[in-house]
XYZ file of C-alpha atoms in Angstrom:
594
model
C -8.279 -23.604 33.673
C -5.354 -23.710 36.022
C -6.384 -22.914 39.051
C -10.480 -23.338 39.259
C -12.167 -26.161 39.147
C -11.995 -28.187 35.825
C -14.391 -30.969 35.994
C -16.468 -30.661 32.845
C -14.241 -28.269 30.919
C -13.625 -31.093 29.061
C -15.713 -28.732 26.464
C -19.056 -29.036 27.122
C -20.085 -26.323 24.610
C -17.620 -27.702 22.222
C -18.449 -30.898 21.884
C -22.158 -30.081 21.939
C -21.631 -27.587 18.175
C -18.328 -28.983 17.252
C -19.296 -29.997 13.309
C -18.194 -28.865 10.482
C -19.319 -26.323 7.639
C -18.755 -23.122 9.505
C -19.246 -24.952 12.993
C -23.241 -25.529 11.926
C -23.983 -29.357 12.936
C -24.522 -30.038 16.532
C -25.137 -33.541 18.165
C -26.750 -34.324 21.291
C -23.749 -37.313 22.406
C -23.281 -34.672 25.770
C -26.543 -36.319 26.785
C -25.298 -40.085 25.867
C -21.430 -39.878 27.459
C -20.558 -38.053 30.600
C -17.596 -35.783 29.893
C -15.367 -38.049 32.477
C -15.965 -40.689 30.373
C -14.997 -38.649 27.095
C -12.175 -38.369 27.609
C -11.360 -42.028 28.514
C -12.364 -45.609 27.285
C -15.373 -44.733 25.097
C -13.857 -42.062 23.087
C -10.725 -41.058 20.816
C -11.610 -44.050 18.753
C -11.843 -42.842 15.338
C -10.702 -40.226 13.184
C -14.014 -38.655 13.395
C -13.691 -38.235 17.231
C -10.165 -36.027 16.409
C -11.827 -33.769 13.630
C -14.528 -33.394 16.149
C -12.510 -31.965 18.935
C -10.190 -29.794 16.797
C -13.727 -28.014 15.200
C -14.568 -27.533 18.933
C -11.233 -26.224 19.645
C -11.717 -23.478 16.779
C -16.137 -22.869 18.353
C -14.557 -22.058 21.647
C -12.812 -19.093 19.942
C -15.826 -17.406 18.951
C -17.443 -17.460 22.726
C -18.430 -14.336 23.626
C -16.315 -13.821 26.634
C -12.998 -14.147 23.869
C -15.052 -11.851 21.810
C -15.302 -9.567 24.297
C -11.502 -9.372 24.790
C -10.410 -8.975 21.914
C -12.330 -5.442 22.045
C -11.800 -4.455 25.649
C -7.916 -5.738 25.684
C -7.121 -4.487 22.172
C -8.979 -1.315 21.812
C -10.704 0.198 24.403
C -8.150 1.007 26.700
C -6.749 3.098 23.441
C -7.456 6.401 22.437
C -9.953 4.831 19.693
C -13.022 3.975 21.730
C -15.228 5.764 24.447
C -18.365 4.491 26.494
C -21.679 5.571 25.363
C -22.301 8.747 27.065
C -25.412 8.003 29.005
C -24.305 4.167 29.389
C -24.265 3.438 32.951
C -21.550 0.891 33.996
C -19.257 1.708 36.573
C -16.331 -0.994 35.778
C -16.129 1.167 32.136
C -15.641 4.542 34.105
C -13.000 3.133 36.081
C -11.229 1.740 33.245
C -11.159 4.982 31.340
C -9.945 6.407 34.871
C -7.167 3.306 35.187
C -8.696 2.051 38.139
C -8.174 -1.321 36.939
C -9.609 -3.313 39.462
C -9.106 -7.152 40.363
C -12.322 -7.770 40.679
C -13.235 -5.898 37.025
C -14.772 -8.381 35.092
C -12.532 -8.058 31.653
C -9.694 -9.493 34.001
C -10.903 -13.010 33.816
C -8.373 -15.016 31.455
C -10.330 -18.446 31.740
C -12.028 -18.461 28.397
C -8.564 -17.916 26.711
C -6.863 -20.856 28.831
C -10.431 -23.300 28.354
C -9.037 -22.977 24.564
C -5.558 -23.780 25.555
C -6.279 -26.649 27.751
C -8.402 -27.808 24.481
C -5.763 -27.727 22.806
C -3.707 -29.759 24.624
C -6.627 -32.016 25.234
C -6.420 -33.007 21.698
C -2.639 -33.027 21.648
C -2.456 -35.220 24.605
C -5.287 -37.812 23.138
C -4.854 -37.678 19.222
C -1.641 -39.970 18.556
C -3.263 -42.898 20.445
C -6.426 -42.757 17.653
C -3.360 -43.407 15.208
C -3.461 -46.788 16.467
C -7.225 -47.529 17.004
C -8.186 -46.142 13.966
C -6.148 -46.686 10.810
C -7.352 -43.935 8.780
C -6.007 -41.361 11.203
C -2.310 -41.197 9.420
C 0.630 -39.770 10.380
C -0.171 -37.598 8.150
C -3.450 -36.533 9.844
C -2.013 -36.015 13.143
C 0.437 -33.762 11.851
C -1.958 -31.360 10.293
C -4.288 -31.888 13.940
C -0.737 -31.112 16.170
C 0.372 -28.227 13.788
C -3.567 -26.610 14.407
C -3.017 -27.014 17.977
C 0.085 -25.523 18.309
C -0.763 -22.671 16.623
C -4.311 -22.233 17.970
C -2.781 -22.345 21.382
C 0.184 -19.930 20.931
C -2.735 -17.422 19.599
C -4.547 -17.548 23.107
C -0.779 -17.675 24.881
C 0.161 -14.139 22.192
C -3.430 -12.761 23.392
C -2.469 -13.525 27.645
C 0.998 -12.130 27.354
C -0.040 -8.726 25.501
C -3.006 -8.298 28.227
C -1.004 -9.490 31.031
C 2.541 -9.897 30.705
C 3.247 -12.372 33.254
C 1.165 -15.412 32.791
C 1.141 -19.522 33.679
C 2.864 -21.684 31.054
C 1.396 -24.899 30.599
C 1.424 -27.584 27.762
C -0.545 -30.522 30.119
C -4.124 -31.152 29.504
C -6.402 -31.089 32.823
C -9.261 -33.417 32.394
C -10.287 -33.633 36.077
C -10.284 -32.214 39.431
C -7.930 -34.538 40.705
C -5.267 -33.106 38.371
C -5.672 -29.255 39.465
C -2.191 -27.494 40.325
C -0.882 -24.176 41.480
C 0.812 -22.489 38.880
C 3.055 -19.576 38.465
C 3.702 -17.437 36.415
C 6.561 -16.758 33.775
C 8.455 -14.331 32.173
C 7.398 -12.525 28.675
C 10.439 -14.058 27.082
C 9.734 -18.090 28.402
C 6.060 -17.851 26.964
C 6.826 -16.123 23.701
C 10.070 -18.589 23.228
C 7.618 -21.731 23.724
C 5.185 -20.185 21.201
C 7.638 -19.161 18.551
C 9.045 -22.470 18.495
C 5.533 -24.694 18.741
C 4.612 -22.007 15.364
C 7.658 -22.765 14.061
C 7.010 -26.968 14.042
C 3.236 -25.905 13.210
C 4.356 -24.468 10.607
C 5.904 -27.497 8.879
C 2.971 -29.690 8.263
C -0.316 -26.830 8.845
C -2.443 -26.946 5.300
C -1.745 -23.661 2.780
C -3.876 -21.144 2.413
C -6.383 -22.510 -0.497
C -5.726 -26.208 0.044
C -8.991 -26.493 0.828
C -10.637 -25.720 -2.059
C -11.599 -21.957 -3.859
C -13.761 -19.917 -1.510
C -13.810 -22.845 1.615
C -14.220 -20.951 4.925
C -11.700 -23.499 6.179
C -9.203 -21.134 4.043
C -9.643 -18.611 6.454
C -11.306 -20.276 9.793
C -8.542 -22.439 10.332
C -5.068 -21.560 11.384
C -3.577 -21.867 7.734
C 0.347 -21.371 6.984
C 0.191 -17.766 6.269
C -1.801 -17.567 9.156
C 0.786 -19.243 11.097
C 3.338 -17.039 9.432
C 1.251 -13.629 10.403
C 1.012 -14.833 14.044
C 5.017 -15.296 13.794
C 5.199 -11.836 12.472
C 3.401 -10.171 15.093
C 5.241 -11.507 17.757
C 8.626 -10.956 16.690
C 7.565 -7.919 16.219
C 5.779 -7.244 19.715
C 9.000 -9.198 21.280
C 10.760 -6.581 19.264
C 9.684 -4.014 20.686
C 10.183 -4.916 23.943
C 14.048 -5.761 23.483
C 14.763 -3.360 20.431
C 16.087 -6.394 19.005
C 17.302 -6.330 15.364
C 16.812 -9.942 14.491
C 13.607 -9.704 15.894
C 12.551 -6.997 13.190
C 14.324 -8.972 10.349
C 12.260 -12.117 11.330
C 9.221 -10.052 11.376
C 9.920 -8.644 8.256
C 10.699 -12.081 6.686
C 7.205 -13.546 8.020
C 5.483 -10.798 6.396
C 6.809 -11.630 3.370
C 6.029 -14.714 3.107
C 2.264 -13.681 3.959
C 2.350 -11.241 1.112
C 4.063 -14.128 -1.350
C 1.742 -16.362 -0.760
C -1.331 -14.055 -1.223
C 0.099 -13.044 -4.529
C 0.560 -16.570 -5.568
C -2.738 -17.681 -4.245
C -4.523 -14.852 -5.799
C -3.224 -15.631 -9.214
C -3.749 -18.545 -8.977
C -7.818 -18.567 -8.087
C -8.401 -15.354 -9.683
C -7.915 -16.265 -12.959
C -6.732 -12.599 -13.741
C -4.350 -11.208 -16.154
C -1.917 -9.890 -13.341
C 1.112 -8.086 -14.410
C 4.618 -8.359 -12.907
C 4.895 -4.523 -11.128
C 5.298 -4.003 -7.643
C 2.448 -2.165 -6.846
C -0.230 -5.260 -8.321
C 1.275 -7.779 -5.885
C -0.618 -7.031 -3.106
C -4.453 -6.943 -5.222
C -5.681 -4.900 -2.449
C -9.668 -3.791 -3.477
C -10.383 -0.504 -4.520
C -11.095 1.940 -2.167
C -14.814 2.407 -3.176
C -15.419 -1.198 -3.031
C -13.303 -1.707 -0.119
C -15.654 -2.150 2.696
C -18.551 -3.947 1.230
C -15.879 -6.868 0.104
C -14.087 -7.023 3.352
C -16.721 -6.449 6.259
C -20.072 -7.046 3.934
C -22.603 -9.804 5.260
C -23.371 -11.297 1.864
C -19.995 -12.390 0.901
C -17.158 -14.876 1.569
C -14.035 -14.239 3.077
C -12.699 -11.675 1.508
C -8.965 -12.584 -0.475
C -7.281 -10.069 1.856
C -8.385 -11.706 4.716
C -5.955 -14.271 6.572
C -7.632 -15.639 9.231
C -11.525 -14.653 10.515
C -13.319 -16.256 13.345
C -16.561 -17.292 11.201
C -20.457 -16.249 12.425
C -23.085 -17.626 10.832
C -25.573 -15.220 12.386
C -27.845 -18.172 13.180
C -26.873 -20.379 16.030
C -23.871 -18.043 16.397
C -23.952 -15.109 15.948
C -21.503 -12.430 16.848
C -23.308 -10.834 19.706
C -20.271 -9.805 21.692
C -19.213 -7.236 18.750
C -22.761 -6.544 18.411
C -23.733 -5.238 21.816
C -20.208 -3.297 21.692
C -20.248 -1.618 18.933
C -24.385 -1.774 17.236
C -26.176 1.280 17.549
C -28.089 1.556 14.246
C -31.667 -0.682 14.594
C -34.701 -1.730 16.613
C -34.818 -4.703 18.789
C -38.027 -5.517 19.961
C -38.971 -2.192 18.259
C -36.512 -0.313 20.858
C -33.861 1.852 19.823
C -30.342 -0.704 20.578
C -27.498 1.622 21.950
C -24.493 0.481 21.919
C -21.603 0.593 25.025
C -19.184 1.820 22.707
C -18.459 4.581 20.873
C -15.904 5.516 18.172
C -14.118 9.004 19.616
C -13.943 12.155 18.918
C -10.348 11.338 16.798
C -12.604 10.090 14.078
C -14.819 13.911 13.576
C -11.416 15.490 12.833
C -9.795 16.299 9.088
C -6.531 17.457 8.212
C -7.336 20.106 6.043
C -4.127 18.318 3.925
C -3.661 14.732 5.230
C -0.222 14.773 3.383
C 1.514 15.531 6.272
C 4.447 14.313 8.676
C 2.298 15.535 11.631
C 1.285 11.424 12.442
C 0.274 12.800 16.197
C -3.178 13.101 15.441
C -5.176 10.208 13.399
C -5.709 12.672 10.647
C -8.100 11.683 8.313
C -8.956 13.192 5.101
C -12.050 13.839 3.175
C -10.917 11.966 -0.047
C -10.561 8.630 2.069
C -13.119 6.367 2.011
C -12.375 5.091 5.903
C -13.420 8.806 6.825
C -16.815 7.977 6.125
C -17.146 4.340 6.661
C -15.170 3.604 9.585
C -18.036 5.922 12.015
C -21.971 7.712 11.709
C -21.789 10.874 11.062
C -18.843 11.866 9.989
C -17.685 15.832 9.774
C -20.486 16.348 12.270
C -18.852 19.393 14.108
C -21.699 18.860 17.106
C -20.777 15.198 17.475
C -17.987 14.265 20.903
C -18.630 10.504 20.424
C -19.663 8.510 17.080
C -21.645 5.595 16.356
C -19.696 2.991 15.135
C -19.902 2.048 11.430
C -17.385 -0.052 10.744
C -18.358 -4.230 10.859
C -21.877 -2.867 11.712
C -22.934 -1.590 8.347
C -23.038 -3.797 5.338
C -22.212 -1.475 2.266
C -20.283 0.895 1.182
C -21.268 4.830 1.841
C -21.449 6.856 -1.878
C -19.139 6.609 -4.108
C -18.683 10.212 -4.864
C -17.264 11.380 -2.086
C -16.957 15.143 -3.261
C -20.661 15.053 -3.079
C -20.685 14.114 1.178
C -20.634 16.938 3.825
C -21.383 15.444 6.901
C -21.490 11.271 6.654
C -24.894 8.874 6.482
C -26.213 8.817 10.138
C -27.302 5.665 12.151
C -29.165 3.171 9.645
C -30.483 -0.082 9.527
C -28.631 -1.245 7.390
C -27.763 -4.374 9.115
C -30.353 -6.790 11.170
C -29.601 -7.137 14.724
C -30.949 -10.589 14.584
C -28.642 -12.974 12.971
C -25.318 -10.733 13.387
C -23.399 -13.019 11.115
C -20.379 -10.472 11.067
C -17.159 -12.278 11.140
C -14.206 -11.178 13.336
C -11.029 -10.710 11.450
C -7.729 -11.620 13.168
C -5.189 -10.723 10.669
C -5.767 -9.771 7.223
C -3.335 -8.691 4.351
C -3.310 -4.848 5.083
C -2.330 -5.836 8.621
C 0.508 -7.718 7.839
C 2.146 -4.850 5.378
C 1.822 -2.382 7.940
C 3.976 -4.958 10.405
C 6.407 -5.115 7.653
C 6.722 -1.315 7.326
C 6.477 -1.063 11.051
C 9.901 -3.515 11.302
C 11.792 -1.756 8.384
C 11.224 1.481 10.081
C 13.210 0.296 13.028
C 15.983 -1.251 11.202
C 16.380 2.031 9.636
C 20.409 2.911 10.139
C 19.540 6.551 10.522
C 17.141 9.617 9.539
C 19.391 9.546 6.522
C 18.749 5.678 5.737
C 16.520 7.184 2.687
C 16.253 3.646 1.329
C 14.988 1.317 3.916
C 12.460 4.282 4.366
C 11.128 4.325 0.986
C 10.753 0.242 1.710
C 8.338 1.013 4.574
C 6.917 4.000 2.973
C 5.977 2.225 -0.203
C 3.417 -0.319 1.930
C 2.210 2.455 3.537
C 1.302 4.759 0.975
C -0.211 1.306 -0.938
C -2.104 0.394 1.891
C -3.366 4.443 2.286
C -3.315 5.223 -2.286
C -6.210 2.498 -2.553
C -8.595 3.817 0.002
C -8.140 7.404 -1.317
C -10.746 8.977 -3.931
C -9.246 8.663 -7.613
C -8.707 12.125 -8.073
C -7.461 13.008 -4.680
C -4.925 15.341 -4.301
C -3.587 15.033 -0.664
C -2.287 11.097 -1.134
C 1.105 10.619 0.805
C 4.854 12.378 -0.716
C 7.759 10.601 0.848
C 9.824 13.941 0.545
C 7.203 14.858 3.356
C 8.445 12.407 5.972
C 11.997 13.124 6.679
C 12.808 11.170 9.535
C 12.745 7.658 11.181
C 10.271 9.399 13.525
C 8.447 10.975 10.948
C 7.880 7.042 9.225
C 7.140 5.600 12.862
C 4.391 7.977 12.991
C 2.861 7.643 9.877
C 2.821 3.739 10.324
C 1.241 4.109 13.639
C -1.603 6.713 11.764
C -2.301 4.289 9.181
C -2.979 1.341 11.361
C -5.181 3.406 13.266
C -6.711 4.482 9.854
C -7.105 0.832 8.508
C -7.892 -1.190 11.561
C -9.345 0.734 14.362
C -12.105 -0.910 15.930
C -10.314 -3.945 14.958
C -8.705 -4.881 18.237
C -5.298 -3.832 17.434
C -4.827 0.471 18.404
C -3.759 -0.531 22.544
C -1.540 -3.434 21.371
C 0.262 -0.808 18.612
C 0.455 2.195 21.543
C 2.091 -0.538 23.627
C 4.794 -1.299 21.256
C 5.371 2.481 20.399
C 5.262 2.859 23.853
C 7.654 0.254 24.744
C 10.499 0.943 21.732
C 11.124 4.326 23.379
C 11.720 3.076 27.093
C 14.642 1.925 28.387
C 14.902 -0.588 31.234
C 12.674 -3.504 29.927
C 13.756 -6.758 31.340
C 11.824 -9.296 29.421
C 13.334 -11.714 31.296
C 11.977 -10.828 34.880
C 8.299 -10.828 36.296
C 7.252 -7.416 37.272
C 6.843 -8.963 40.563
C 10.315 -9.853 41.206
C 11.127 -6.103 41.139
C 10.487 -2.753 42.546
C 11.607 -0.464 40.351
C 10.082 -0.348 36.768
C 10.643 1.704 33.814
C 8.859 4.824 32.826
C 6.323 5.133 29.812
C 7.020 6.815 26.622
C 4.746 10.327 27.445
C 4.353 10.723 24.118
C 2.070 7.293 24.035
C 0.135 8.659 26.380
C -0.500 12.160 24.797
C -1.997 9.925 22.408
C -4.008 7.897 24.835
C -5.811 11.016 26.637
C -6.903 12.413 23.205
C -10.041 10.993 23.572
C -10.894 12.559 27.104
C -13.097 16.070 27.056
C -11.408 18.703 28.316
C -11.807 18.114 31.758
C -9.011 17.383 32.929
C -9.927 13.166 33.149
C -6.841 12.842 30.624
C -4.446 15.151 32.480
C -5.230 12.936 35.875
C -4.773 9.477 33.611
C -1.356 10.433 32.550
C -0.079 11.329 35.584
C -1.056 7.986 37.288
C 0.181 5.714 34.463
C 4.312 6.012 35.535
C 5.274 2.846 34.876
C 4.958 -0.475 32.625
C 2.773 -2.236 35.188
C 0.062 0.249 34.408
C 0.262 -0.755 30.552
C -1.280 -4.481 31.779
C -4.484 -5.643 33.572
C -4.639 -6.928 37.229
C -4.973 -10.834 37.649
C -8.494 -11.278 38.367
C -9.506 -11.728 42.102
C -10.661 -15.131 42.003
C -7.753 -16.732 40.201
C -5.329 -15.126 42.858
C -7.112 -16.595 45.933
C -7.326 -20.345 44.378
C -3.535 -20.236 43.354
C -1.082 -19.080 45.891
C 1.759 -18.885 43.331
C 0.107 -16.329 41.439
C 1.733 -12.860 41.798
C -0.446 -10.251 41.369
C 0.211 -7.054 39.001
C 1.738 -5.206 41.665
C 0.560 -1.797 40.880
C -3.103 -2.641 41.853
C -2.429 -4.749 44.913
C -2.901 -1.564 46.903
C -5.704 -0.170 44.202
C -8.884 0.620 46.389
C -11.841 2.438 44.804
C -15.485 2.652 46.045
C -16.279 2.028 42.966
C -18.513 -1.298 41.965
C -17.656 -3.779 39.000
């Protein structure tokens, strides 16, 4: 968006599918008004025009490329996800080998800054339809900037986490006339600028069931808690970087106010007798009915969920997560494979998961997510495993005692219409931020009490997914440390949200709260000397390499924090000359095509 050309960016895809009711009605105006002309005399007239452009704002999300992303930046770089063995792409290989080239295709960042420049499209245009149109209120614009802001500090939280360094830019481009070289800036400008635009969003964005019970707008629009989880994760993140205390407080005190306002809204739609005791406030599902309610195809958004990108499996369906992670049906009555595959992390049980040894994503046979989450689970022969989780639509038995080795590959959803949504942030999520914060504000080993805090979500988050009459559910007298509780947090993300887009992002900030050196402040070009990883992340990452020595050579190569980002893509680098490219791959030559 910065640096290419623009003309026509002005949304063409957006505005052609930018209705309402889950992004459904689609108009044919494209063919009517050039997009020059959109965005000038003959449009931003009406209220109607605004709503229009904000829904198209929110379609652009679910393009595949962003799709796409979200899995390769968020997961597959961690130890969660392997190719397809006999899947034949070169620019995967070299990934897994961290030959991260410039030219790699995952390193384009357009898509996220097309949404961006949207954003500020509508930000830039909105308050004159205040005066042309006198049902656009103060009011309404209000509710249109606070969706902006926030949608746009997403996509900014997404860039900095995949790339550290990154442009800054709150101007809308709307032609070619108005393209300019950019650089880039610091981790701490961008995630200033976004914590204060969430901050104003914050103000006047719409609560969580103001739209009605069971509206998809509930969940497909930035909402307040939404807002508030997005604040959450990036104190957090920043956090991490800084081992800043405030940081964790603030993420701690954005949690909560996720978690309040899930308790008030579900009493207040559920019409349930819900009692006063700590435990019911979170109304988490129950473990056998777990999957079916969250990641089902014949449901609504689930209550836990907080914000989901919404597929309607017709004229858009989620076919980015489906060619990534589908391998269980015909297409054209050929077997579909996928190009990923869950690793071998996920075929391996803790004989008693009650344990303080977090190194290994132990799993254990009384937990549902054992034998939902992949195909085939407890398959000693299996080294990679089709992935179940998003792809299937029910449940696997309900006696688990009764399971040796887990259902294999099914049908058991359609490839056509993959209406699957993709879940950003959901309840779950947000408790294991707030244990991952109170962890770290921990005094000492001896802190017992801040401890139990973070242990308690934890063990709530892990208790519901377990088998009632389990016997190897979580004893805090078993963790005895602050390491001990970092570790078990980090397990039980990887338990409850792998596949998710979240395991690289959670390695990073392990990764990063155990180095020293981290100048938030400073571009990694501006310097020469950069600080060392955390070994210990990276004992984690090469888990999911055979034992041929591919892991060994990966950890030895990844030194130093440049090597935790992606380069700048080729392109953008030659069209803006005051880009700086990641300067660990400048010299990075492979034979190797992508």
């Amino acid at each position: 968006m910065i640096t290419k050309s623009i003309k026509h960016t002005l949304i063409a895809c957006l505005l052609c599918c930018g209705g309402a009711a889950a992004f459904t009605a689609c108009n044919d105006f494209l063919t009517i008004y050039p997009t020059d002309r959109i965005v000038a005399e003959d449009f931003w007239k009406k209220k109607a025009d605004v709503d229009q452009m904000v829904d198209g704002c929110y379609l652009s999300m679910i393009d595949y490329s962003i799709q796409e992303r979200a899995i390769m930046w968020g997961a597959y770089r961690s130890d969660e996800l392997v190719k397809l063995g006999d899947y034949n792409d070169n620019t995967l290989d070299n990934i897994s080998a961290v030959i991260l080239l410039p030219t790699n295709r995952y390193t384009s960042w357009s898509n996220f800054y097309k949404v961006i420049n949207n954003c500020n499209v509508v930000l830039n245009h909105a308050p004159d339809v205040m005066i042309e149109d006198p049902e656009f209120t103060e009011g309404d614009y209000q509710v249109v900037r606070a969706q902006m802001l926030a949608l746009r500090s997403l996509c900014y939280f997404y860039l900095v986490r995949a790339f550290r360094d990154v442009p800054y830019s709150t101007r809308s481009y709307e032609d070619d006339s108005q393209v300019e070289a950019m650089p880039q800036s610091a981790p701490d400008v961008v995630l200033q600028h976004c914590l204060e635009d969430l901050d104003e969003a914050r103000k006047y964005i719409m609560k969580s069931g103001s739209y009605g019970r069971n509206d998809w707008r509930n969940w497909g629009y930035m909402t307040r808690d939404a807002v508030h989880a997005l604040m959450a994760d990036i104190y957090l993140w920043r956090a991490a970087m800084t081992h800043s205390a405030g940081d964790y407080q603030e993420a701690i005190a954005f949690s909560d106010s996720v978690i309040n306002a899930k308790d008030a809204y579900y009493k207040l739609y559920q019409e349930l007798d819900i009692t006063s005791k700590e435990e019911d406030r979170y109304h988490l599902e129950d473990g056998d009915m777990a999957y079916s309610t969250i990641f089902g195809t014949n449901r609504g958004n689930s209550h836990e969920s907080i914000l989901e990108w919404q597929y309607n499996g017709r004229n858009n369906s989620n076919t980015a997560l489906e060619n990534y992670y589908y391998e269980s049906g015909n297409k054209d009555n050929h077997q579909q494979t996928s190009i990923l595959m869950a690793s071998q992390l996920f075929n391996s049980v803790a004989t008693n998961a009650n344990t303080a040894d977090a190194q290994k994503v132990y799993m254990s046979k009384n937990d549902y997510r054992f034998w939902n989450n992949v195909f085939d689970a407890n398959n000693e022969e299996a080294q990679q495993l089709a992935i179940r989780k998003m792809v299937a639509t029910d449940d696997i038995a309900t006696n688990l005692t009764a399971l040796t080795v887990g259902p294999a590959k099914s049908n058991s959803r359609s490839f056509d219409e993959f209406r699957q949504n993709w879940i950003v942030y959901r309840l779950t999520d947000v408790m294991l931020m707030k244990a991952e914060a109170l962890v770290e504000t921990a005094a000492s080993d001896s802190d017992r009490v801040t401890l139990k805090r973070a242990f308690d979500l934890v063990q709530a988050v892990n208790k519901r997914s377990m088998a009632k009459n389990a016997t190897d559910t979580l004893k805090f007298e078993n963790f005895k440390s602050k390491e001990d509780m970092e570790l078990l947090v980090l397990a039980e993300r990887e338990r409850e949200l792998c596949f998710e887009g979240k395991r690289w992002f959670d390695l990073m900030r392990y990764c990063y709260r155990h180095m020293t050196g981290v100048n938030i402040s400073q571009r990694l070009a501006d310097t020469g000397a950069w600080p060392e990883l955390y070994q210990p992340m990276l004992t984690m990452v090469i888990r999911k390499y055979s034992n041929d020595g591919g892991g060994d050579a990966v950890s030895f190569k990844m030194k130093s924090e440049p090597y935790l980002y992606w380069p700048i893509q080729e392109s953008e680098v030659k069209v803006n000359s005051l880009l700086n490219q990641n300067p660990v791959y400048i010299q990075e030559k492979s034979t190797s095509k992508n």
